[in-house]
Short mmCIF file of C-alpha atoms in Angstrom, two decimals:
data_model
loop_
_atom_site.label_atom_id
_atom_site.label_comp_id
_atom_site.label_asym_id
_atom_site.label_seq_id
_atom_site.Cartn_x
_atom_site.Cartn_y
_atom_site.Cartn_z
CA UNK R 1 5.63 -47.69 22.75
CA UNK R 2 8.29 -46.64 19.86
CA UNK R 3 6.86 -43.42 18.14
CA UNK R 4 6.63 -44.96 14.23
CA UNK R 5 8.44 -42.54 11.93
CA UNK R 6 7.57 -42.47 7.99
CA UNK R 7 9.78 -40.93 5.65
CA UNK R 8 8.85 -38.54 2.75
CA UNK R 9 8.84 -41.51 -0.27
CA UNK R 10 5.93 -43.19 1.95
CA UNK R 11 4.09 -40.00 2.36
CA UNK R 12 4.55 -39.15 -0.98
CA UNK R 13 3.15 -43.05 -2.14
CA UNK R 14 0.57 -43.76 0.45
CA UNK R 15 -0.24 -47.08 -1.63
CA UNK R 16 2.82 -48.34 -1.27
CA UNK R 17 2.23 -48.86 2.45
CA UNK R 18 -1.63 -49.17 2.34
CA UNK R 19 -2.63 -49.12 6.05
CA UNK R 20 -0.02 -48.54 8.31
CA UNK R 21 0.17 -44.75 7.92
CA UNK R 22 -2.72 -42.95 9.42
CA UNK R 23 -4.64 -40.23 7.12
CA UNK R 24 -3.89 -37.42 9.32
CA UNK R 25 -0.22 -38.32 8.90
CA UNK R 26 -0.17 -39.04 5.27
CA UNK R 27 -2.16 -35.04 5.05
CA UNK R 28 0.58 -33.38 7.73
CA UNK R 29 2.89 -34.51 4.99
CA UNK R 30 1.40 -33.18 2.03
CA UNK R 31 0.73 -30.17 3.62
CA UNK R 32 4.50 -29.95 3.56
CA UNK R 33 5.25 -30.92 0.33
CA UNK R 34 2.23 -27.94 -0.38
CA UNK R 35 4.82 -25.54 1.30
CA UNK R 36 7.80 -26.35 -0.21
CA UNK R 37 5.89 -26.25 -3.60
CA UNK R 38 4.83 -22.77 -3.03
CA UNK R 39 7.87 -21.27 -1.85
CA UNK R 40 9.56 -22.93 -5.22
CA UNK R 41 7.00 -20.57 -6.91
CA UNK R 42 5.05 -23.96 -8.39
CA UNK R 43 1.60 -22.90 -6.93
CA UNK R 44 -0.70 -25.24 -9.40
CA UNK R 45 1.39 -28.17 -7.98
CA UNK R 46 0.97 -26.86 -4.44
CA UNK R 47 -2.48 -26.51 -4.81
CA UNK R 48 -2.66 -30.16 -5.69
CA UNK R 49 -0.90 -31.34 -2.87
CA UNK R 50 -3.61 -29.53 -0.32
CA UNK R 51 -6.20 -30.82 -2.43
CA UNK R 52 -4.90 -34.28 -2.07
CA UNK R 53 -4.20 -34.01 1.77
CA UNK R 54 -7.91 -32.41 2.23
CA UNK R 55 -9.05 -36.11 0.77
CA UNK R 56 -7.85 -36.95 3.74
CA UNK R 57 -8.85 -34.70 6.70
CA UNK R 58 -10.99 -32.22 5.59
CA UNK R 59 -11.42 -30.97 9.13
CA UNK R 60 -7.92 -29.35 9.48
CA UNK R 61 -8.04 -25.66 8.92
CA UNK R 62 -4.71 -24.79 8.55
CA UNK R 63 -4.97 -27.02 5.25
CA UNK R 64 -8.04 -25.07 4.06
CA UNK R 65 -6.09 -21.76 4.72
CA UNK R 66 -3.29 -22.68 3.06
CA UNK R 67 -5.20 -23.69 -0.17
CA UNK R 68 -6.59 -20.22 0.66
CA UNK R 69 -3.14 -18.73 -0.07
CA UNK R 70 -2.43 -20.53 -3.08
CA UNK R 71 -5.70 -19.27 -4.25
CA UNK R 72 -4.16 -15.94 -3.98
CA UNK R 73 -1.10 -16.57 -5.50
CA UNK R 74 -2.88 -17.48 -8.60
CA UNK R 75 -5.02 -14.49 -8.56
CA UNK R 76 -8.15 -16.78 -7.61
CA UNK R 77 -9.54 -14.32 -5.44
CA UNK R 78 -12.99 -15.27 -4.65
CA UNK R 79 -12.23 -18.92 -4.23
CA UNK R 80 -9.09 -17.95 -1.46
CA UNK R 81 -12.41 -15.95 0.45
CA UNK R 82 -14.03 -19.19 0.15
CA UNK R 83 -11.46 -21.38 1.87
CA UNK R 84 -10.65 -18.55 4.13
CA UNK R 85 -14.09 -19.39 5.16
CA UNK R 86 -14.06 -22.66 5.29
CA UNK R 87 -10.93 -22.17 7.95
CA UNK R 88 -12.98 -19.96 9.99
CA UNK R 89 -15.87 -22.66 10.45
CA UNK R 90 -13.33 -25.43 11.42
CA UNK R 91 -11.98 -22.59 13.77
CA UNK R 92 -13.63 -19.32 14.41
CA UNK R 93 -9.81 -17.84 16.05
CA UNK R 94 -7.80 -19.00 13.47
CA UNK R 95 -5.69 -15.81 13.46
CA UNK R 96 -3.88 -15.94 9.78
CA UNK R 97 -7.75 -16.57 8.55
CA UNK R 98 -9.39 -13.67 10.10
CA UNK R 99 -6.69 -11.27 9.30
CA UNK R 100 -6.11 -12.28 5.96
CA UNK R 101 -9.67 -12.97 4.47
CA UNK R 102 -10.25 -9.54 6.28
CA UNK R 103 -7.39 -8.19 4.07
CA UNK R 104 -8.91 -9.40 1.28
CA UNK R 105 -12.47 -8.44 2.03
CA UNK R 106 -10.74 -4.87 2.22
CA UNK R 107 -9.20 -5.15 -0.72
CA UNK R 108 -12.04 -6.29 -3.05
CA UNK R 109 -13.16 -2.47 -2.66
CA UNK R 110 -16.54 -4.38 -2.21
CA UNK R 111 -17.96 -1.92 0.67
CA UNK R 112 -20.66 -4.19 1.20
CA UNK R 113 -17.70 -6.67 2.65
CA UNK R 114 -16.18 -3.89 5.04
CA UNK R 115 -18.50 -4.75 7.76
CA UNK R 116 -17.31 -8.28 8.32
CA UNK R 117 -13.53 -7.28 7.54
CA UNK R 118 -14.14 -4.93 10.48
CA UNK R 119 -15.24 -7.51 12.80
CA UNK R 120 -12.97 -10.00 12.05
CA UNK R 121 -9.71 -7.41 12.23
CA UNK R 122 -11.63 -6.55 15.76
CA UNK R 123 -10.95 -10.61 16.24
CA UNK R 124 -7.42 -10.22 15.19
CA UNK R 125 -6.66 -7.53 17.69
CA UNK R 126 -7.82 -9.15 20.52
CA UNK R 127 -5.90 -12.08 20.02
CA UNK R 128 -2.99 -10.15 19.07
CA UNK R 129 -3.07 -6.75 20.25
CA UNK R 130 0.90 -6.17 19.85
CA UNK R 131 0.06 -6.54 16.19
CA UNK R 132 0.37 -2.87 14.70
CA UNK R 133 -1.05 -3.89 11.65
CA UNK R 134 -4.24 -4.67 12.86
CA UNK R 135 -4.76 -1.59 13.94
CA UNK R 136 -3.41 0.04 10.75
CA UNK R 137 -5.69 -2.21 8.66
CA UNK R 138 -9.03 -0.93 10.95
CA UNK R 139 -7.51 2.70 9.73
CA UNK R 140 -7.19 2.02 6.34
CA UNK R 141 -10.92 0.73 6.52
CA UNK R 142 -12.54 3.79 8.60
CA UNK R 143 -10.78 5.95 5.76
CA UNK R 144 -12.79 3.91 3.21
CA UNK R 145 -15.93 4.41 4.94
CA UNK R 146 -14.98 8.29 5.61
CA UNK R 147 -14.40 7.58 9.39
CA UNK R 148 -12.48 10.40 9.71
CA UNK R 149 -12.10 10.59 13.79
CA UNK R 150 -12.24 6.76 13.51
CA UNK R 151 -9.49 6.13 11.54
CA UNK R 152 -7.20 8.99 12.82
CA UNK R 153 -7.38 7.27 16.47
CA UNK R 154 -6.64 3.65 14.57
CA UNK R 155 -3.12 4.93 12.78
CA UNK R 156 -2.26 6.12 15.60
CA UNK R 157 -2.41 3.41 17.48
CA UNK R 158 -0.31 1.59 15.01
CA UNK R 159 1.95 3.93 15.06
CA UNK R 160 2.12 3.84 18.74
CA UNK R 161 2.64 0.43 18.54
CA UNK R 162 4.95 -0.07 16.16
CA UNK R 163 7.75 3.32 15.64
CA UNK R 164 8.42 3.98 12.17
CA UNK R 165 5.34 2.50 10.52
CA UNK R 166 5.76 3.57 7.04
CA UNK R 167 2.59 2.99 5.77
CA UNK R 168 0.41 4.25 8.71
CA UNK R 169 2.61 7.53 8.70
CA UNK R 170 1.71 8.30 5.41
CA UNK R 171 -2.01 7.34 5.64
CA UNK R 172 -2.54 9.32 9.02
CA UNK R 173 -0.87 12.87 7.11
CA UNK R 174 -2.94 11.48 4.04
CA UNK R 175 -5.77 11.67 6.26
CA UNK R 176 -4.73 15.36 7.48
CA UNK R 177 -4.19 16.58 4.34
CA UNK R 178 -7.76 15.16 2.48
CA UNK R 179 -9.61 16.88 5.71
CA UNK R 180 -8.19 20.57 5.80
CA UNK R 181 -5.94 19.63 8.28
CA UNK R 182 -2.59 19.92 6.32
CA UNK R 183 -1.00 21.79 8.80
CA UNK R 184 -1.02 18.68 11.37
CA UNK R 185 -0.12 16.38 8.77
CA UNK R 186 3.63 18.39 8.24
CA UNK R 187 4.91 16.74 12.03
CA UNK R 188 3.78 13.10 10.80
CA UNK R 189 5.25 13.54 7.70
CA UNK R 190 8.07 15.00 9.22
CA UNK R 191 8.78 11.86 11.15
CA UNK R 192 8.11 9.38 8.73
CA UNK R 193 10.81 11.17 6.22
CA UNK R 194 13.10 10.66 9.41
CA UNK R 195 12.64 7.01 8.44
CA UNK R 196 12.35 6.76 5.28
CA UNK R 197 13.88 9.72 3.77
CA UNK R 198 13.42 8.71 0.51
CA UNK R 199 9.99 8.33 0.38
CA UNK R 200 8.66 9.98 -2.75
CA UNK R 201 4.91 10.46 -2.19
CA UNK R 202 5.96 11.56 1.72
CA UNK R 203 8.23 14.49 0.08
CA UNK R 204 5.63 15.12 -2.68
CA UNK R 205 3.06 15.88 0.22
CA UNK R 206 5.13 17.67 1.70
CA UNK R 207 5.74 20.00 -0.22
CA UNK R 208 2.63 20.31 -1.98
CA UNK R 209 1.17 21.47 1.47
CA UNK R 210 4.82 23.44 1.83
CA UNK R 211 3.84 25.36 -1.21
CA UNK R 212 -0.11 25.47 -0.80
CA UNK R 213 -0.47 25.86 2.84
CA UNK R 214 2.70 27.56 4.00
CA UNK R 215 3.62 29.76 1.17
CA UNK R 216 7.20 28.05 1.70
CA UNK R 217 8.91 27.66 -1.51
CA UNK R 218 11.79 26.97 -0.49
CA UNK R 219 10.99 24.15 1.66
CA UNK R 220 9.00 22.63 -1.09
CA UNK R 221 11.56 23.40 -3.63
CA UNK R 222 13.77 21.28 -1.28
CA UNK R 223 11.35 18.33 -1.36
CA UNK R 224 10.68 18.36 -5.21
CA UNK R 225 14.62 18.64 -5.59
CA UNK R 226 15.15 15.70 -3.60
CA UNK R 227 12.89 13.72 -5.16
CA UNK R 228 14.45 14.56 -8.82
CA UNK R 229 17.87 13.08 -7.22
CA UNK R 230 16.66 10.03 -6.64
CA UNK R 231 14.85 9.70 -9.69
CA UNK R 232 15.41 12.76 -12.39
CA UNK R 233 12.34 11.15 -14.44
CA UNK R 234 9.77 11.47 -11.91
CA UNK R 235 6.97 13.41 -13.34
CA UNK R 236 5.18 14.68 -10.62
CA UNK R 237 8.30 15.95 -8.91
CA UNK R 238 9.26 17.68 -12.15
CA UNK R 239 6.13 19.42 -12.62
CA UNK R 240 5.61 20.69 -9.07
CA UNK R 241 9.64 22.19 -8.95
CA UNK R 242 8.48 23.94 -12.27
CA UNK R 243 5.24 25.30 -10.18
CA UNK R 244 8.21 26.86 -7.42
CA UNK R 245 9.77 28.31 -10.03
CA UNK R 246 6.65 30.16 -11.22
CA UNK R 247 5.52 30.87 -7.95
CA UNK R 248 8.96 32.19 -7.34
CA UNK R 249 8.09 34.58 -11.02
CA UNK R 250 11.02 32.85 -12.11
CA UNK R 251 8.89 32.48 -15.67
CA UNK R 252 11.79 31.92 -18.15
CA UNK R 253 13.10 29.07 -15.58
CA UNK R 254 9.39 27.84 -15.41
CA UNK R 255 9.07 27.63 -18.90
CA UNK R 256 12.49 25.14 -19.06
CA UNK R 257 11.30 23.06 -16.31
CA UNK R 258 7.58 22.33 -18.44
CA UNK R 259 9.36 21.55 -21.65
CA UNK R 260 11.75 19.19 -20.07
CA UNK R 261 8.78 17.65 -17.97
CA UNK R 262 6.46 17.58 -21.06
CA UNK R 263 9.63 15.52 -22.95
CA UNK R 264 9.15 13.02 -19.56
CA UNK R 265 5.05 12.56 -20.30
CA UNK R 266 3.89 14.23 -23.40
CA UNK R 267 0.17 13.38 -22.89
CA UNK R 268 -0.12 14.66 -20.15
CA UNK R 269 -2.74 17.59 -21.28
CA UNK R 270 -2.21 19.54 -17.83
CA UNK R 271 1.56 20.34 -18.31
CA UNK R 272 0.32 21.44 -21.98
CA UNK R 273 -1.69 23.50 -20.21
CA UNK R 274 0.42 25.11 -17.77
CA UNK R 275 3.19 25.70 -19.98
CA UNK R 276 0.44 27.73 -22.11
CA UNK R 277 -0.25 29.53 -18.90
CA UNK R 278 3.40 29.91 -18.70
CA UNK R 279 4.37 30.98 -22.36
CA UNK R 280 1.18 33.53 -22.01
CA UNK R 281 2.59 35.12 -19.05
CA UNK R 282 5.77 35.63 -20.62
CA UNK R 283 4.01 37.07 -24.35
CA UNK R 284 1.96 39.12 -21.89
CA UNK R 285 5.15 40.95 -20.76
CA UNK R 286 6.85 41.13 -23.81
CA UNK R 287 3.84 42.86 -25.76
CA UNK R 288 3.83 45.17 -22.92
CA UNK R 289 7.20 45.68 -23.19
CA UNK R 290 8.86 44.23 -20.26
CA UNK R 291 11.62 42.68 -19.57
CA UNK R 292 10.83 39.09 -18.76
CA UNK R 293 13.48 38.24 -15.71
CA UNK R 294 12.83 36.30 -12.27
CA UNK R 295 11.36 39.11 -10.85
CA UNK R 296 8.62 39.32 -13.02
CA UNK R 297 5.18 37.22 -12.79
CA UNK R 298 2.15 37.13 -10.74
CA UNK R 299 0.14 34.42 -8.82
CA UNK R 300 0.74 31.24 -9.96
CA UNK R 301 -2.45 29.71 -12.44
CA UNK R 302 -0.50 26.78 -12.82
CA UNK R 303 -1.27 26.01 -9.38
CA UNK R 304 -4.57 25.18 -9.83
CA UNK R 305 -4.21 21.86 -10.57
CA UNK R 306 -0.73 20.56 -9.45
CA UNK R 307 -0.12 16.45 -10.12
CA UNK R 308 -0.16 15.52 -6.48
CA UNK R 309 -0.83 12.12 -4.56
CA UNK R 310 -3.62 13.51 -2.19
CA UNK R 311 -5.87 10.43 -3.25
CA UNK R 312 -5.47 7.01 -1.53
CA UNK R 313 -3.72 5.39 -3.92
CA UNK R 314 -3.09 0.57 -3.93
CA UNK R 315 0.78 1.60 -3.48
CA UNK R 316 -0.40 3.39 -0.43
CA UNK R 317 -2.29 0.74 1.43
CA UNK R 318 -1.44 -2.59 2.94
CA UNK R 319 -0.19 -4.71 0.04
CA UNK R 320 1.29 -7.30 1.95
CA UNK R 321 0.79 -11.49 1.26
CA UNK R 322 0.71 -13.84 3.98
CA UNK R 323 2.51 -17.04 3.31
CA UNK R 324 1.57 -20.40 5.23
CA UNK R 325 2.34 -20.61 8.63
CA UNK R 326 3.91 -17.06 8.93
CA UNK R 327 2.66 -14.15 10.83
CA UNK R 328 1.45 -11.38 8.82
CA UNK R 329 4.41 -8.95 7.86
CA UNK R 330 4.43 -5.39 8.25
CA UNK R 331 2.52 -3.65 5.52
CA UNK R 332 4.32 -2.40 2.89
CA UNK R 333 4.32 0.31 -0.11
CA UNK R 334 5.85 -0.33 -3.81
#
């Protein structure tokens, strides 16, 4: 028997053929349209189009997760869970469900949801343990939950699994660093600035625990220099080169560096308060009639509270978006 064939005009206009196209066929193509819709950034008339086909098979739940991601597009975040949901009862190994719903759940910040977003990334391994960012996600969630051993065995099993993972790099010397362990975190930083060698919060890290941990100032004057060459404005790159420079007793050059970083952010009440530190030091000497030169200084105050990244910050975890019928991407940073 001849397979019928029905083109887009007729799924479009089911009336106009009322009865020879079955309703599963009539949904498979507005679940279509719904993708083309979305990817032409028009998610209230994709939305539409799943809620149309799901008139007609309500049982399918690749239709119910990709309402689910139209939900998210439009920032409908508790009815995406929902349909997420609704895709898991229709089928309890639907993978893009359980991983993304999980995302979500992690997301929410909701720690009463992390239990379930564990299981169901558990779910998501099993079924697709060459996924690295399963295991990355079960990291980021441990960390939540101050699973310290937990999550340190989890990034590294993403990074095992996938080389280079920028995101699970960062989080594992993150990790290090927020559990007086700074020292290991310098190798995993190290590699993941072999990767991405431009990563500012990576060189920031560094050479806060450089600085802090090392008494390096050179290497961290590296770091902080390299970050102002990508981008002279960055604040917290400024400010911790102008904390070398007073570590170095280089107070005059110190003194520079805070004006020209207050001129970058000048509400920032901590660089007002560190160049006071600085223009103390350096009325401290003069009264007492020295010479103020690069030799000259002690200890650094201003360390006490440099501008660093050591919390977990959104940029820092798994941002990513699933789209309909695509694996999950690698996670990524902004």
């Amino acid at each position: 028997m001849a397979r019928r064939k029905y083109n887009l005009v007729s799924l479009l206009h089911p009336t106009i053929t009322s009865g020879t196209i079955p309703n599963h066929v009539i949904a498979a193509g507005k679940r279509r349209i719904g993708e083309l819709l979305l990817k032409m950034k028009k998610p209230l008339e994709a939305r539409d189009a799943y809620l149309r086909a799901l008139e007609l098979d309500r049982t399918n739940a690749d239709l119910w997760y990709n309402l689910a991601i139209v939900n998210i597009e439009m920032k409908e975040l508790s009815e995406a869970l929902k349909n997420f949901n609704q895709a898991l009862e229709l089928n309890t190994k639907h993978k893009l469900a359980l991983f993304n719903s999980a995302l979500l759940m992690q997301e929410s910040g909701d720690a009463r949801l992390r239990p379930e977003a564990k299981q169901r990334f558990l779910i998501y391994v099993e079924q697709d343990p060459d996924d690295a960012n399963g295991y990355f996600n079960l990291g980021m969630l441990a960390m939540d939950d101050n699973k310290n051993e937990e999550a340190e065995r989890w990034m590294k099993k993403a990074i095992k699994m996938q080389l280079g993972f920028r995101s699970a790099l960062f989080n594992l010397a993150l990790l290090y660093s927020q559990t007086g362990r700074e020292l290991d975190a310098l190798p995993v930083l190290n590699e993941l600035l072999v990767y991405y060698p431009e990563h500012v919060k990576g060189l920031i890290l560094k050479g806060d625990i450089l600085m802090n941990h090392k008494k390096d100032t050179e290497g961290a004057k590296e770091c902080f220099e390299r970050i102002l060459q990508m981008d002279p404005n960055n604040v917290q790159g400024k400010h911790n080169l102008c904390v070398v420079y007073f570590e170095e007793r280089d107070l005059l050059k110190a003194e520079r560096c805070l004006v020209e970083t207050l001129a970058l952010a000048p509400h920032e009440e901590y660089i007002h308060r560190h160049l006071s530190i600085v223009r103390g030091k350096i009325a401290a000497l003069s009264a007492a009639g020295q010479q103020v030169s690069p030799a000259d200084g002690a200890s650094s105050p201003a360390v006490e509270e440099k501008k660093t990244p050591l919390e977990k910050g959104k940029n820092d975890k798994n941002t990513q978006k699933a789209s309909p019928a695509k694996k999950p991407s690698q996670s990524k940073e902004q």
